[in-house]
Each structure stands twice: as C-alpha cells, then as structure tokens.
PDB file of C-alpha atoms and ligand atoms in Angstrom:
ATOM      1  CA  UNK A   1       6.026 -24.721  -6.513  1.00  0.00           C
ATOM      2  CA  UNK A   2       5.130 -23.303  -3.114  1.00  0.00           C
ATOM      3  CA  UNK A   3       6.987 -20.344  -1.631  1.00  0.00           C
ATOM      4  CA  UNK A   4       8.674 -22.557   0.937  1.00  0.00           C
ATOM      5  CA  UNK A   5      10.135 -24.736  -1.844  1.00  0.00           C
ATOM      6  CA  UNK A   6      11.713 -21.776  -3.649  1.00  0.00           C
ATOM      7  CA  UNK A   7      15.356 -21.218  -2.967  1.00  0.00           C
ATOM      8  CA  UNK A   8      16.904 -17.983  -1.750  1.00  0.00           C
ATOM      9  CA  UNK A   9      15.346 -15.002  -0.012  1.00  0.00           C
ATOM     10  CA  UNK A  10      11.809 -14.042  -0.930  1.00  0.00           C
ATOM     11  CA  UNK A  11      11.261 -10.996  -3.118  1.00  0.00           C
ATOM     12  CA  UNK A  12       8.873  -8.116  -2.329  1.00  0.00           C
ATOM     13  CA  UNK A  13       7.773  -5.337  -4.647  1.00  0.00           C
ATOM     14  CA  UNK A  14       6.599  -2.327  -2.638  1.00  0.00           C
ATOM     15  CA  UNK A  15       5.151   0.545  -4.661  1.00  0.00           C
ATOM     16  CA  UNK A  16       5.782   4.079  -3.442  1.00  0.00           C
ATOM     17  CA  UNK A  17       8.467   2.819  -1.085  1.00  0.00           C
ATOM     18  CA  UNK A  18      10.862   5.774  -0.943  1.00  0.00           C
ATOM     19  CA  UNK A  19       8.836   7.667   1.630  1.00  0.00           C
ATOM     20  CA  UNK A  20       6.129   7.288   4.262  1.00  0.00           C
ATOM     21  CA  UNK A  21       4.257   4.044   4.850  1.00  0.00           C
ATOM     22  CA  UNK A  22       5.850   2.255   1.880  1.00  0.00           C
ATOM     23  CA  UNK A  23       9.316   3.042   3.168  1.00  0.00           C
ATOM     24  CA  UNK A  24       8.364   1.686   6.603  1.00  0.00           C
ATOM     25  CA  UNK A  25       7.169  -1.543   4.986  1.00  0.00           C
ATOM     26  CA  UNK A  26      10.264  -1.845   2.764  1.00  0.00           C
ATOM     27  CA  UNK A  27      12.609  -1.387   5.738  1.00  0.00           C
ATOM     28  CA  UNK A  28      10.706  -3.883   7.885  1.00  0.00           C
ATOM     29  CA  UNK A  29      10.859  -6.513   5.132  1.00  0.00           C
ATOM     30  CA  UNK A  30      14.508  -5.781   4.301  1.00  0.00           C
ATOM     31  CA  UNK A  31      15.500  -6.164   7.957  1.00  0.00           C
ATOM     32  CA  UNK A  32      13.803  -9.556   7.967  1.00  0.00           C
ATOM     33  CA  UNK A  33      15.748 -10.949   5.028  1.00  0.00           C
ATOM     34  CA  UNK A  34      13.457 -10.119   2.118  1.00  0.00           C
ATOM     35  CA  UNK A  35      14.890  -8.801  -1.126  1.00  0.00           C
ATOM     36  CA  UNK A  36      13.031  -5.561  -1.648  1.00  0.00           C
ATOM     37  CA  UNK A  37      12.172  -3.725  -4.864  1.00  0.00           C
ATOM     38  CA  UNK A  38      11.678  -0.091  -3.924  1.00  0.00           C
ATOM     39  CA  UNK A  39       9.387   1.559  -6.463  1.00  0.00           C
ATOM     40  CA  UNK A  40       9.081   5.340  -6.609  1.00  0.00           C
ATOM     41  CA  UNK A  41       7.696   7.872  -9.059  1.00  0.00           C
ATOM     42  CA  UNK A  42       9.739  11.086  -8.705  1.00  0.00           C
ATOM     43  CA  UNK A  43      11.784  11.209  -5.500  1.00  0.00           C
ATOM     44  CA  UNK A  44      14.934   9.286  -6.498  1.00  0.00           C
ATOM     45  CA  UNK A  45      16.898  10.491  -3.446  1.00  0.00           C
ATOM     46  CA  UNK A  46      14.398   9.050  -0.972  1.00  0.00           C
ATOM     47  CA  UNK A  47      14.286   5.747  -2.857  1.00  0.00           C
ATOM     48  CA  UNK A  48      18.105   5.588  -2.922  1.00  0.00           C
ATOM     49  CA  UNK A  49      18.318   6.276   0.805  1.00  0.00           C
ATOM     50  CA  UNK A  50      15.745   3.530   1.472  1.00  0.00           C
ATOM     51  CA  UNK A  51      17.829   1.078  -0.578  1.00  0.00           C
ATOM     52  CA  UNK A  52      20.955   2.195   1.328  1.00  0.00           C
ATOM     53  CA  UNK A  53      19.266   1.799   4.711  1.00  0.00           C
ATOM     54  CA  UNK A  54      18.175  -1.740   3.867  1.00  0.00           C
ATOM     55  CA  UNK A  55      21.732  -2.526   2.754  1.00  0.00           C
ATOM     56  CA  UNK A  56      23.125  -1.154   6.023  1.00  0.00           C
ATOM     57  CA  UNK A  57      20.732  -3.438   7.897  1.00  0.00           C
ATOM     58  CA  UNK A  58      22.207  -6.413   6.009  1.00  0.00           C
ATOM     59  CA  UNK A  59      19.447  -6.745   3.434  1.00  0.00           C
ATOM     60  CA  UNK A  60      19.244  -6.396  -0.342  1.00  0.00           C
ATOM     61  CA  UNK A  61      17.199  -3.832  -2.225  1.00  0.00           C
ATOM     62  CA  UNK A  62      16.949  -2.137  -5.613  1.00  0.00           C
ATOM     63  CA  UNK A  63      15.112   1.004  -6.659  1.00  0.00           C
ATOM     64  CA  UNK A  64      12.807   1.034  -9.688  1.00  0.00           C
ATOM     65  CA  UNK A  65      11.401   4.270 -11.076  1.00  0.00           C
ATOM     66  CA  UNK A  66       7.912   3.853 -12.521  1.00  0.00           C
ATOM     67  CA  UNK A  67       4.576   5.626 -12.470  1.00  0.00           C
ATOM     68  CA  UNK A  68       1.999   3.042 -11.435  1.00  0.00           C
ATOM     69  CA  UNK A  69      -0.790   5.117 -12.957  1.00  0.00           C
ATOM     70  CA  UNK A  70       0.643   4.766 -16.487  1.00  0.00           C
ATOM     71  CA  UNK A  71       0.410   1.515 -18.427  1.00  0.00           C
ATOM     72  CA  UNK A  72       3.992   1.945 -19.767  1.00  0.00           C
ATOM     73  CA  UNK A  73       5.128   2.579 -16.182  1.00  0.00           C
ATOM     74  CA  UNK A  74       3.505  -0.626 -14.997  1.00  0.00           C
ATOM     75  CA  UNK A  75       4.991  -2.582 -17.914  1.00  0.00           C
ATOM     76  CA  UNK A  76       8.476  -1.322 -16.959  1.00  0.00           C
ATOM     77  CA  UNK A  77       7.860  -2.067 -13.313  1.00  0.00           C
ATOM     78  CA  UNK A  78       6.702  -5.622 -13.999  1.00  0.00           C
ATOM     79  CA  UNK A  79       9.630  -6.342 -16.328  1.00  0.00           C
ATOM     80  CA  UNK A  80      12.273  -4.940 -13.995  1.00  0.00           C
ATOM     81  CA  UNK A  81      10.737  -6.366 -10.834  1.00  0.00           C
ATOM     82  CA  UNK A  82      10.425  -9.904 -12.180  1.00  0.00           C
ATOM     83  CA  UNK A  83      13.820  -9.667 -13.869  1.00  0.00           C
ATOM     84  CA  UNK A  84      15.677  -8.420 -10.777  1.00  0.00           C
ATOM     85  CA  UNK A  85      15.759 -11.695  -8.861  1.00  0.00           C
ATOM     86  CA  UNK A  86      13.754 -14.004 -11.098  1.00  0.00           C
ATOM     87  CA  UNK A  87      10.294 -13.472  -9.605  1.00  0.00           C
ATOM     88  CA  UNK A  88       8.123 -11.721  -7.072  1.00  0.00           C
ATOM     89  CA  UNK A  89       6.566 -13.349  -3.997  1.00  0.00           C
ATOM     90  CA  UNK A  90       4.877 -10.325  -2.463  1.00  0.00           C
ATOM     91  CA  UNK A  91       3.279  -7.240  -3.972  1.00  0.00           C
ATOM     92  CA  UNK A  92       2.424  -4.355  -1.660  1.00  0.00           C
ATOM     93  CA  UNK A  93       0.178  -1.866  -3.455  1.00  0.00           C
ATOM     94  CA  UNK A  94       1.105   1.151  -1.359  1.00  0.00           C
ATOM     95  CA  UNK A  95       1.695   4.042  -3.794  1.00  0.00           C
ATOM     96  CA  UNK A  96      -1.067   6.567  -3.467  1.00  0.00           C
ATOM     97  CA  UNK A  97      -1.903  10.222  -3.502  1.00  0.00           C
ATOM     98  CA  UNK A  98      -4.344  12.649  -1.971  1.00  0.00           C
ATOM     99  CA  UNK A  99      -6.031  15.167  -4.274  1.00  0.00           C
ATOM    100  CA  UNK A 100      -3.638  18.028  -5.020  1.00  0.00           C
ATOM    101  CA  UNK A 101      -6.226  20.365  -3.541  1.00  0.00           C
ATOM    102  CA  UNK A 102      -8.905  19.543  -1.018  1.00  0.00           C
ATOM    103  CA  UNK A 103     -12.081  20.987  -2.489  1.00  0.00           C
ATOM    104  CA  UNK A 104     -15.767  20.456  -1.783  1.00  0.00           C
ATOM    105  CA  UNK A 105     -17.279  17.620  -3.832  1.00  0.00           C
ATOM    106  CA  UNK A 106     -19.474  20.201  -5.573  1.00  0.00           C
ATOM    107  CA  UNK A 107     -16.265  21.790  -6.898  1.00  0.00           C
ATOM    108  CA  UNK A 108     -14.310  18.553  -7.619  1.00  0.00           C
ATOM    109  CA  UNK A 109     -12.858  18.496 -11.141  1.00  0.00           C
ATOM    110  CA  UNK A 110     -12.758  15.597 -13.582  1.00  0.00           C
ATOM    111  CA  UNK A 111      -8.995  16.084 -13.880  1.00  0.00           C
ATOM    112  CA  UNK A 112      -8.480  15.555 -10.154  1.00  0.00           C
ATOM    113  CA  UNK A 113     -10.842  12.569 -10.154  1.00  0.00           C
ATOM    114  CA  UNK A 114      -8.956  10.949 -13.060  1.00  0.00           C
ATOM    115  CA  UNK A 115      -5.550  11.575 -11.509  1.00  0.00           C
ATOM    116  CA  UNK A 116      -6.413  10.197  -8.057  1.00  0.00           C
ATOM    117  CA  UNK A 117      -8.312   7.210  -9.456  1.00  0.00           C
ATOM    118  CA  UNK A 118      -5.416   6.456 -11.831  1.00  0.00           C
ATOM    119  CA  UNK A 119      -2.823   6.303  -9.055  1.00  0.00           C
ATOM    120  CA  UNK A 120      -4.936   4.844  -6.238  1.00  0.00           C
ATOM    121  CA  UNK A 121      -7.141   2.357  -8.093  1.00  0.00           C
ATOM    122  CA  UNK A 122      -6.455   1.739 -11.802  1.00  0.00           C
ATOM    123  CA  UNK A 123      -2.702   1.482 -11.122  1.00  0.00           C
ATOM    124  CA  UNK A 124      -2.881  -1.145  -8.347  1.00  0.00           C
ATOM    125  CA  UNK A 125      -5.732  -2.994 -10.094  1.00  0.00           C
ATOM    126  CA  UNK A 126      -3.707  -3.632 -13.259  1.00  0.00           C
ATOM    127  CA  UNK A 127      -0.365  -4.021 -11.511  1.00  0.00           C
ATOM    128  CA  UNK A 128      -1.943  -6.779  -9.434  1.00  0.00           C
ATOM    129  CA  UNK A 129      -3.286  -8.357 -12.604  1.00  0.00           C
ATOM    130  CA  UNK A 130       0.248  -8.425 -14.039  1.00  0.00           C
ATOM    131  CA  UNK A 131       1.848  -9.804 -10.878  1.00  0.00           C
ATOM    132  CA  UNK A 132      -0.901 -12.398 -10.449  1.00  0.00           C
ATOM    133  CA  UNK A 133      -0.405 -13.622 -14.032  1.00  0.00           C
ATOM    134  CA  UNK A 134       3.332 -13.876 -13.316  1.00  0.00           C
ATOM    135  CA  UNK A 135       2.751 -15.848 -10.098  1.00  0.00           C
ATOM    136  CA  UNK A 136       0.351 -18.219 -11.882  1.00  0.00           C
ATOM    137  CA  UNK A 137       2.677 -18.743 -14.838  1.00  0.00           C
ATOM    138  CA  UNK A 138       5.599 -19.431 -12.492  1.00  0.00           C
ATOM    139  CA  UNK A 139       3.388 -21.633 -10.264  1.00  0.00           C
ATOM    140  CA  UNK A 140       4.546 -19.421  -7.466  1.00  0.00           C
ATOM    141  CA  UNK A 141       2.513 -19.050  -4.253  1.00  0.00           C
ATOM    142  CA  UNK A 142       2.396 -15.451  -3.170  1.00  0.00           C
ATOM    143  CA  UNK A 143       0.832 -12.662  -1.203  1.00  0.00           C
ATOM    144  CA  UNK A 144      -0.748  -9.372  -2.213  1.00  0.00           C
ATOM    145  CA  UNK A 145      -1.268  -6.612   0.334  1.00  0.00           C
ATOM    146  CA  UNK A 146      -3.276  -3.521  -0.562  1.00  0.00           C
ATOM    147  CA  UNK A 147      -2.847  -0.351   1.449  1.00  0.00           C
ATOM    148  CA  UNK A 148      -6.376   1.005   1.578  1.00  0.00           C
ATOM    149  CA  UNK A 149      -7.632   3.651   3.961  1.00  0.00           C
ATOM    150  CA  UNK A 150     -10.307   4.301   6.531  1.00  0.00           C
ATOM    151  CA  UNK A 151     -11.509   6.723   3.831  1.00  0.00           C
ATOM    152  CA  UNK A 152     -13.047   3.617   2.203  1.00  0.00           C
ATOM    153  CA  UNK A 153     -15.804   3.881   4.801  1.00  0.00           C
ATOM    154  CA  UNK A 154     -15.535   7.427   6.218  1.00  0.00           C
ATOM    155  CA  UNK A 155     -16.911  10.190   3.980  1.00  0.00           C
ATOM    156  CA  UNK A 156     -14.756  13.319   3.605  1.00  0.00           C
ATOM    157  CA  UNK A 157     -16.574  15.707   1.292  1.00  0.00           C
ATOM    158  CA  UNK A 158     -13.391  17.710   0.680  1.00  0.00           C
ATOM    159  CA  UNK A 159     -11.612  14.749  -0.940  1.00  0.00           C
ATOM    160  CA  UNK A 160     -14.342  12.634  -2.463  1.00  0.00           C
ATOM    161  CA  UNK A 161     -12.156  11.253  -5.226  1.00  0.00           C
ATOM    162  CA  UNK A 162      -9.751   9.841  -2.623  1.00  0.00           C
ATOM    163  CA  UNK A 163     -12.609   8.171  -0.679  1.00  0.00           C
ATOM    164  CA  UNK A 164     -14.045   6.643  -3.859  1.00  0.00           C
ATOM    165  CA  UNK A 165     -10.632   5.297  -4.903  1.00  0.00           C
ATOM    166  CA  UNK A 166     -10.157   3.590  -1.537  1.00  0.00           C
ATOM    167  CA  UNK A 167     -13.679   2.143  -1.543  1.00  0.00           C
ATOM    168  CA  UNK A 168     -12.844   0.699  -4.969  1.00  0.00           C
ATOM    169  CA  UNK A 169      -9.697  -0.805  -3.543  1.00  0.00           C
ATOM    170  CA  UNK A 170     -11.858  -2.592  -0.981  1.00  0.00           C
ATOM    171  CA  UNK A 171     -13.727  -4.402  -3.784  1.00  0.00           C
ATOM    172  CA  UNK A 172     -10.469  -4.999  -5.652  1.00  0.00           C
ATOM    173  CA  UNK A 173      -9.193  -6.836  -2.551  1.00  0.00           C
ATOM    174  CA  UNK A 174     -12.271  -9.070  -2.493  1.00  0.00           C
ATOM    175  CA  UNK A 175     -12.151  -9.819  -6.229  1.00  0.00           C
ATOM    176  CA  UNK A 176      -8.504 -10.874  -6.302  1.00  0.00           C
ATOM    177  CA  UNK A 177      -8.845 -12.757  -2.995  1.00  0.00           C
ATOM    178  CA  UNK A 178     -11.661 -14.817  -4.481  1.00  0.00           C
ATOM    179  CA  UNK A 179      -9.968 -15.361  -7.847  1.00  0.00           C
ATOM    180  CA  UNK A 180      -6.516 -16.280  -6.580  1.00  0.00           C
ATOM    181  CA  UNK A 181      -7.110 -18.334  -3.425  1.00  0.00           C
ATOM    182  CA  UNK A 182      -7.188 -21.658  -5.291  1.00  0.00           C
ATOM    183  CA  UNK A 183      -3.688 -20.901  -6.557  1.00  0.00           C
ATOM    184  CA  UNK A 184      -2.266 -20.305  -3.083  1.00  0.00           C
ATOM    185  CA  UNK A 185      -2.163 -16.524  -3.490  1.00  0.00           C
ATOM    186  CA  UNK A 186      -3.749 -14.706  -0.568  1.00  0.00           C
ATOM    187  CA  UNK A 187      -4.849 -11.077  -0.685  1.00  0.00           C
ATOM    188  CA  UNK A 188      -5.210  -8.708   2.266  1.00  0.00           C
ATOM    189  CA  UNK A 189      -6.059  -5.080   2.800  1.00  0.00           C
ATOM    190  CA  UNK A 190      -4.525  -2.913   5.492  1.00  0.00           C
ATOM    191  CA  UNK A 191      -6.711   0.078   6.259  1.00  0.00           C
ATOM    192  CA  UNK A 192      -4.707   2.824   8.004  1.00  0.00           C
ATOM    193  CA  UNK A 193      -6.274   5.705   9.874  1.00  0.00           C
ATOM    194  CA  UNK A 194      -4.204   8.837  10.448  1.00  0.00           C
ATOM    195  CA  UNK A 195      -0.523   8.078   9.908  1.00  0.00           C
ATOM    196  CA  UNK A 196       2.277  10.637  10.216  1.00  0.00           C
ATOM    197  CA  UNK A 197       3.741  11.009   6.714  1.00  0.00           C
ATOM    198  CA  UNK A 198       4.235  13.682   4.064  1.00  0.00           C
ATOM    199  CA  UNK A 199       0.684  13.006   2.883  1.00  0.00           C
ATOM    200  CA  UNK A 200      -0.844  14.132   6.166  1.00  0.00           C
ATOM    201  CA  UNK A 201       1.714  16.862   6.940  1.00  0.00           C
ATOM    202  CA  UNK A 202      -0.663  19.690   5.993  1.00  0.00           C
ATOM    203  CA  UNK A 203      -3.393  18.568   8.395  1.00  0.00           C
ATOM    204  CA  UNK A 204      -1.279  16.964  11.089  1.00  0.00           C
ATOM    205  CA  UNK A 205      -1.573  19.663  13.747  1.00  0.00           C
ATOM    206  CA  UNK A 206      -5.371  19.592  13.537  1.00  0.00           C
ATOM    207  CA  UNK A 207      -5.414  15.790  13.673  1.00  0.00           C
ATOM    208  CA  UNK A 208      -2.933  15.749  16.548  1.00  0.00           C
ATOM    209  CA  UNK A 209      -5.236  18.028  18.564  1.00  0.00           C
ATOM    210  CA  UNK A 210      -8.312  15.930  17.743  1.00  0.00           C
ATOM    211  CA  UNK A 211      -6.578  12.700  18.677  1.00  0.00           C
ATOM    212  CA  UNK A 212      -5.332  14.112  22.001  1.00  0.00           C
ATOM    213  CA  UNK A 213      -8.980  14.990  22.758  1.00  0.00           C
ATOM    214  CA  UNK A 214     -10.131  11.390  22.188  1.00  0.00           C
ATOM    215  CA  UNK A 215     -11.084  11.364  18.477  1.00  0.00           C
ATOM    216  CA  UNK A 216      -9.585   7.846  18.363  1.00  0.00           C
ATOM    217  CA  UNK A 217      -9.767   5.396  21.281  1.00  0.00           C
ATOM    218  CA  UNK A 218      -5.977   4.972  21.118  1.00  0.00           C
ATOM    219  CA  UNK A 219      -4.851   8.547  21.683  1.00  0.00           C
ATOM    220  CA  UNK A 220      -1.914   8.850  19.318  1.00  0.00           C
ATOM    221  CA  UNK A 221      -1.258   9.256  15.623  1.00  0.00           C
ATOM    222  CA  UNK A 222      -0.145   6.207  13.692  1.00  0.00           C
ATOM    223  CA  UNK A 223       3.374   5.677  12.375  1.00  0.00           C
ATOM    224  CA  UNK A 224       4.542   3.876   9.217  1.00  0.00           C
ATOM    225  CA  UNK A 225       5.908   1.141  11.507  1.00  0.00           C
ATOM    226  CA  UNK A 226       2.377   0.388  12.728  1.00  0.00           C
ATOM    227  CA  UNK A 227       1.383  -0.522   9.174  1.00  0.00           C
ATOM    228  CA  UNK A 228       4.689  -2.289   8.511  1.00  0.00           C
ATOM    229  CA  UNK A 229       4.240  -4.597  11.515  1.00  0.00           C
ATOM    230  CA  UNK A 230       0.860  -5.741  10.175  1.00  0.00           C
ATOM    231  CA  UNK A 231       2.530  -6.560   6.846  1.00  0.00           C
ATOM    232  CA  UNK A 232       5.173  -8.549   8.681  1.00  0.00           C
ATOM    233  CA  UNK A 233       2.508 -10.520  10.575  1.00  0.00           C
ATOM    234  CA  UNK A 234       0.871 -11.449   7.269  1.00  0.00           C
ATOM    235  CA  UNK A 235       4.008 -12.449   5.395  1.00  0.00           C
ATOM    236  CA  UNK A 236       5.349 -14.413   8.349  1.00  0.00           C
ATOM    237  CA  UNK A 237       2.325 -16.654   7.866  1.00  0.00           C
ATOM    238  CA  UNK A 238       0.159 -15.791  10.868  1.00  0.00           C
ATOM    239  CA  UNK A 239      -3.057 -15.602   8.787  1.00  0.00           C
ATOM    240  CA  UNK A 240      -2.934 -18.877   6.828  1.00  0.00           C
ATOM    241  CA  UNK A 241      -6.714 -19.433   6.805  1.00  0.00           C
ATOM    242  CA  UNK A 242      -7.677 -15.863   5.851  1.00  0.00           C
ATOM    243  CA  UNK A 243      -7.921 -14.052   2.562  1.00  0.00           C
ATOM    244  CA  UNK A 244      -9.780 -10.923   1.488  1.00  0.00           C
ATOM    245  CA  UNK A 245      -9.395  -9.759   5.079  1.00  0.00           C
ATOM    246  CA  UNK A 246      -9.315  -6.090   6.064  1.00  0.00           C
ATOM    247  CA  UNK A 247      -7.147  -5.137   9.036  1.00  0.00           C
ATOM    248  CA  UNK A 248      -7.740  -1.673  10.443  1.00  0.00           C
ATOM    249  CA  UNK A 249      -4.584   0.110  11.580  1.00  0.00           C
ATOM    250  CA  UNK A 250      -6.301   3.186  12.926  1.00  0.00           C
ATOM    251  CA  UNK A 251      -6.136   3.405  16.703  1.00  0.00           C
ATOM    252  CA  UNK A 252      -9.751   2.198  16.769  1.00  0.00           C
ATOM    253  CA  UNK A 253     -11.064   5.048  14.613  1.00  0.00           C
ATOM    254  CA  UNK A 254     -13.477   2.712  12.772  1.00  0.00           C
ATOM    255  CA  UNK A 255     -15.397   1.861  15.950  1.00  0.00           C
ATOM    256  CA  UNK A 256     -18.843   3.400  16.169  1.00  0.00           C
ATOM    257  CA  UNK A 257     -18.972   5.078  19.563  1.00  0.00           C
ATOM    258  CA  UNK A 258     -21.595   6.823  21.628  1.00  0.00           C
TER     259      UNK A 258
HETATM  260  P1  LIG B   1       3.359   9.735   1.016  1.00  0.00           P
HETATM  261  O1  LIG B   1       4.178   9.957   2.225  1.00  0.00           O
HETATM  262  O2  LIG B   1       2.796  10.900   0.295  1.00  0.00           O
HETATM  263  O3  LIG B   1       4.176   8.802   0.011  1.00  0.00           O
HETATM  264  C1  LIG B   1       3.561   8.399  -1.177  1.00  0.00           C
HETATM  265  C2  LIG B   1       4.481   7.458  -1.904  1.00  0.00           C
HETATM  266  O4  LIG B   1       3.790   7.003  -3.073  1.00  0.00           O
HETATM  267  C3  LIG B   1       5.761   8.113  -2.385  1.00  0.00           C
HETATM  268  O5  LIG B   1       6.811   7.187  -2.254  1.00  0.00           O
HETATM  269  C4  LIG B   1       5.484   8.407  -3.864  1.00  0.00           C
HETATM  270  O6  LIG B   1       6.627   8.373  -4.698  1.00  0.00           O
HETATM  271  C5  LIG B   1       4.596   7.234  -4.218  1.00  0.00           C
HETATM  272  N1  LIG B   1       3.764   7.502  -5.380  1.00  0.00           N
HETATM  273  C6  LIG B   1       2.773   8.429  -5.510  1.00  0.00           C
HETATM  274  N2  LIG B   1       2.250   8.363  -6.740  1.00  0.00           N
HETATM  275  C7  LIG B   1       2.910   7.378  -7.396  1.00  0.00           C
HETATM  276  C8  LIG B   1       2.837   6.837  -8.704  1.00  0.00           C
HETATM  277  N3  LIG B   1       1.946   7.298  -9.590  1.00  0.00           N
HETATM  278  N4  LIG B   1       3.672   5.836  -9.042  1.00  0.00           N
HETATM  279  C9  LIG B   1       4.569   5.354  -8.147  1.00  0.00           C
HETATM  280  N5  LIG B   1       4.697   5.825  -6.896  1.00  0.00           N
HETATM  281  C10 LIG B   1       3.885   6.838  -6.534  1.00  0.00           C
HETATM  282  O7  LIG B   1       2.068   8.829   1.380  1.00  0.00           O
HETATM  283  P2  LIG B   1       1.787   7.833   2.593  1.00  0.00           P
HETATM  284  O8  LIG B   1       1.065   8.593   3.626  1.00  0.00           O
HETATM  285  O9  LIG B   1       2.991   7.059   2.944  1.00  0.00           O
HETATM  286  O10 LIG B   1       0.693   6.890   1.893  1.00  0.00           O
HETATM  287  C11 LIG B   1       0.992   5.612   1.397  1.00  0.00           C
HETATM  288  C12 LIG B   1      -0.311   4.878   1.153  1.00  0.00           C
HETATM  289  O11 LIG B   1      -1.053   4.799   2.365  1.00  0.00           O
HETATM  290  C13 LIG B   1      -1.235   5.573   0.144  1.00  0.00           C
HETATM  291  O12 LIG B   1      -1.893   4.615  -0.635  1.00  0.00           O
HETATM  292  C14 LIG B   1      -2.236   6.290   1.037  1.00  0.00           C
HETATM  293  O13 LIG B   1      -3.462   6.516   0.380  1.00  0.00           O
HETATM  294  C15 LIG B   1      -2.358   5.307   2.169  1.00  0.00           C
HETATM  295  N6  LIG B   1      -2.856   5.883   3.424  1.00  0.00           N
HETATM  296  C16 LIG B   1      -2.166   6.863   4.072  1.00  0.00           C
HETATM  297  C17 LIG B   1      -2.671   7.371   5.262  1.00  0.00           C
HETATM  298  C18 LIG B   1      -1.972   8.436   6.053  1.00  0.00           C
HETATM  299  O14 LIG B   1      -2.568   8.932   7.044  1.00  0.00           O
HETATM  300  N7  LIG B   1      -0.736   8.828   5.729  1.00  0.00           N
HETATM  301  C19 LIG B   1      -3.868   6.883   5.770  1.00  0.00           C
HETATM  302  C20 LIG B   1      -4.546   5.905   5.070  1.00  0.00           C
HETATM  303  C21 LIG B   1      -4.017   5.400   3.907  1.00  0.00           C
HETATM  304  P3  LIG B   1       7.733   9.590  -4.726  1.00  0.00           P
HETATM  305  O15 LIG B   1       8.438   9.470  -3.415  1.00  0.00           O
HETATM  306  O16 LIG B   1       8.595   9.285  -5.890  1.00  0.00           O
HETATM  307  O17 LIG B   1       6.937  10.852  -4.846  1.00  0.00           O
END
C-alpha cells in the first residue's frame, strides 16, 4: 500500500524532539497535520510542552521516553511508536549529543567515544533497521530523514568522536537509501551547520562573532526552523526522484572559498 492510499493523518516519529532541532521539526509536522511521536531521553517537561504546543496548533502528538542508544530503549520506542496509531510513515533520526567535554583527540577517552557513537550512530542505525522492517512488513511506503552535521566533513580535533559519528551517518544514509528505494522508502540526510540550540549554547557567542565577520556566506546563525522547513519540503513530496541526498542547512558553510 502506498502512503497516499493509507487512511488518516500520516505518522512521524522524531527522536530527541523535546528540545532544539527535533522540537522544531515536530512542531512543523504537527502544524501540517501529521501525528507526531515525540521521543525524548530525560527531559519529560520539554517533551510534554512540545506535545501541548502541537495540540494547541490543532495537531496530535504523544511523548515516548526512550534512550535510542540502548537496545531495550529502541525496542520500547519501536513498540510504542508503531502501536500508537498503527504504523509509522516517517522516521526522523534527530537525537544526538556532543561529547560531554571537548578535549583534544590525543586526550579523547574510549568512554566518550562509545557514548557519542552509541547515541549518534549505533542508535539511529538500528532504529532505522527496525522501522524499515516495519514499513516493509506493512507494505508501507515511507521516508527516513537523518539529521547529520557539517561535522561529517569538517574536522574539529576537540570533538573527534562527534565528527566520526556524523561521517558514519553519511554512509548509513547511502546504505539505507540504496537498500530501501525499491520498496518506495526514500532516505535523506539534512546536514546542519551552526544552529542555535542547547547543544551549541556554550560556544554560541564565539560562533555569533565569527558569523558576523563572514565565516559563513549567509551571515546569521541557523535556527531549528531552518532544518524543519527542509524536512517539510521532503515530506511534502518535492524530491520524488531523489534518495540518499544530502541537503546542507548551513548558511553556505560547506562552500570552499578563497
Ligand atoms: P539539543 O538541543 O542538545 O537536543 C538534543 C535532543 O536529543 C534532546 O531532545 C535530547 O533529549 C535528545 N537525546 C539526546 N540523547 C538521546 C538519547 N540517547 N535518546 C533519545 N533522545 C536523546 O541538540 P540539537 O542541537 O537540537 O541537535 C539535534 C541534532 O542535530 C543532533 O543529532 C545534532 O548532532 C544535530 N546537529 C546540531 C547542530 C547544532 O548546531 N545545534 C548542528 C549540526 C547537527 P532530552 O531532551 O530528553 O535530553
């Protein structure tokens, strides 16, 4: 069955949707009539307020607590997400973390590497596997959107584990795009630059200064809405002949300039 033949509003699972970019995506989808599953790990208040805000905008949403890095967490998430409204049409792999401490790669610990890779790569890799199996079993066309980062291609020696996790996500996007296209499931990667959220709060003043001096061709910081609008463009069907595509949402930061 194709998505257009399914009855009722489409269902989106957005990981890490209580705050930041994920919240922006959840609100944008909710406002446009999607049923939204708002996953979070620890901040129940933010997730509840996201659900409330979607409700106030006339949409439907539910919060699901689960740690995407843990296999039991993903099992819970899959069960509750699919059970909520009978299926999932869109997975947005947004949940992510920076290293708890920025340290030189010569000082990086195995514990920090494992933690960041677990949340940013192993979690979305196996969650996507679970959702893809569900979509195939239900003969349900669908969309998967991975929130990568310009750190996939820009080296930051003070957070190497983060860069490596996002480079891995780039290959994960290609692998699932290739594997799932014949089943009508398209996979995209959004690659944000510097976006104003809790994650960047500690370095925001420095980035704000750099950006005002021309560090990025578009001289402003990004907002969660910038990423959310790209998601909307994808799910509204404006890229029907593309899969495995990377869309930079970075004010032009990826451009090589002289
Ligand atoms: P954020 O403000 O720190 O929010 C992170 C969100 O992820 C929170 O909702 C958090 O849940 C959730 N989360 C973290 N670990 C989780 C886990 N193990 N299981 C489930 N949820 C988890 O971050 P953000 O800036 O919005 O970043 C969102 C995504 O964009 C990340 O993948 C990040 O790498 C990527 N990104 C961000 C930027 C940027 O400049 N901000 C740039 C490029 C890419 P709780 O609320 O429960 O803690």
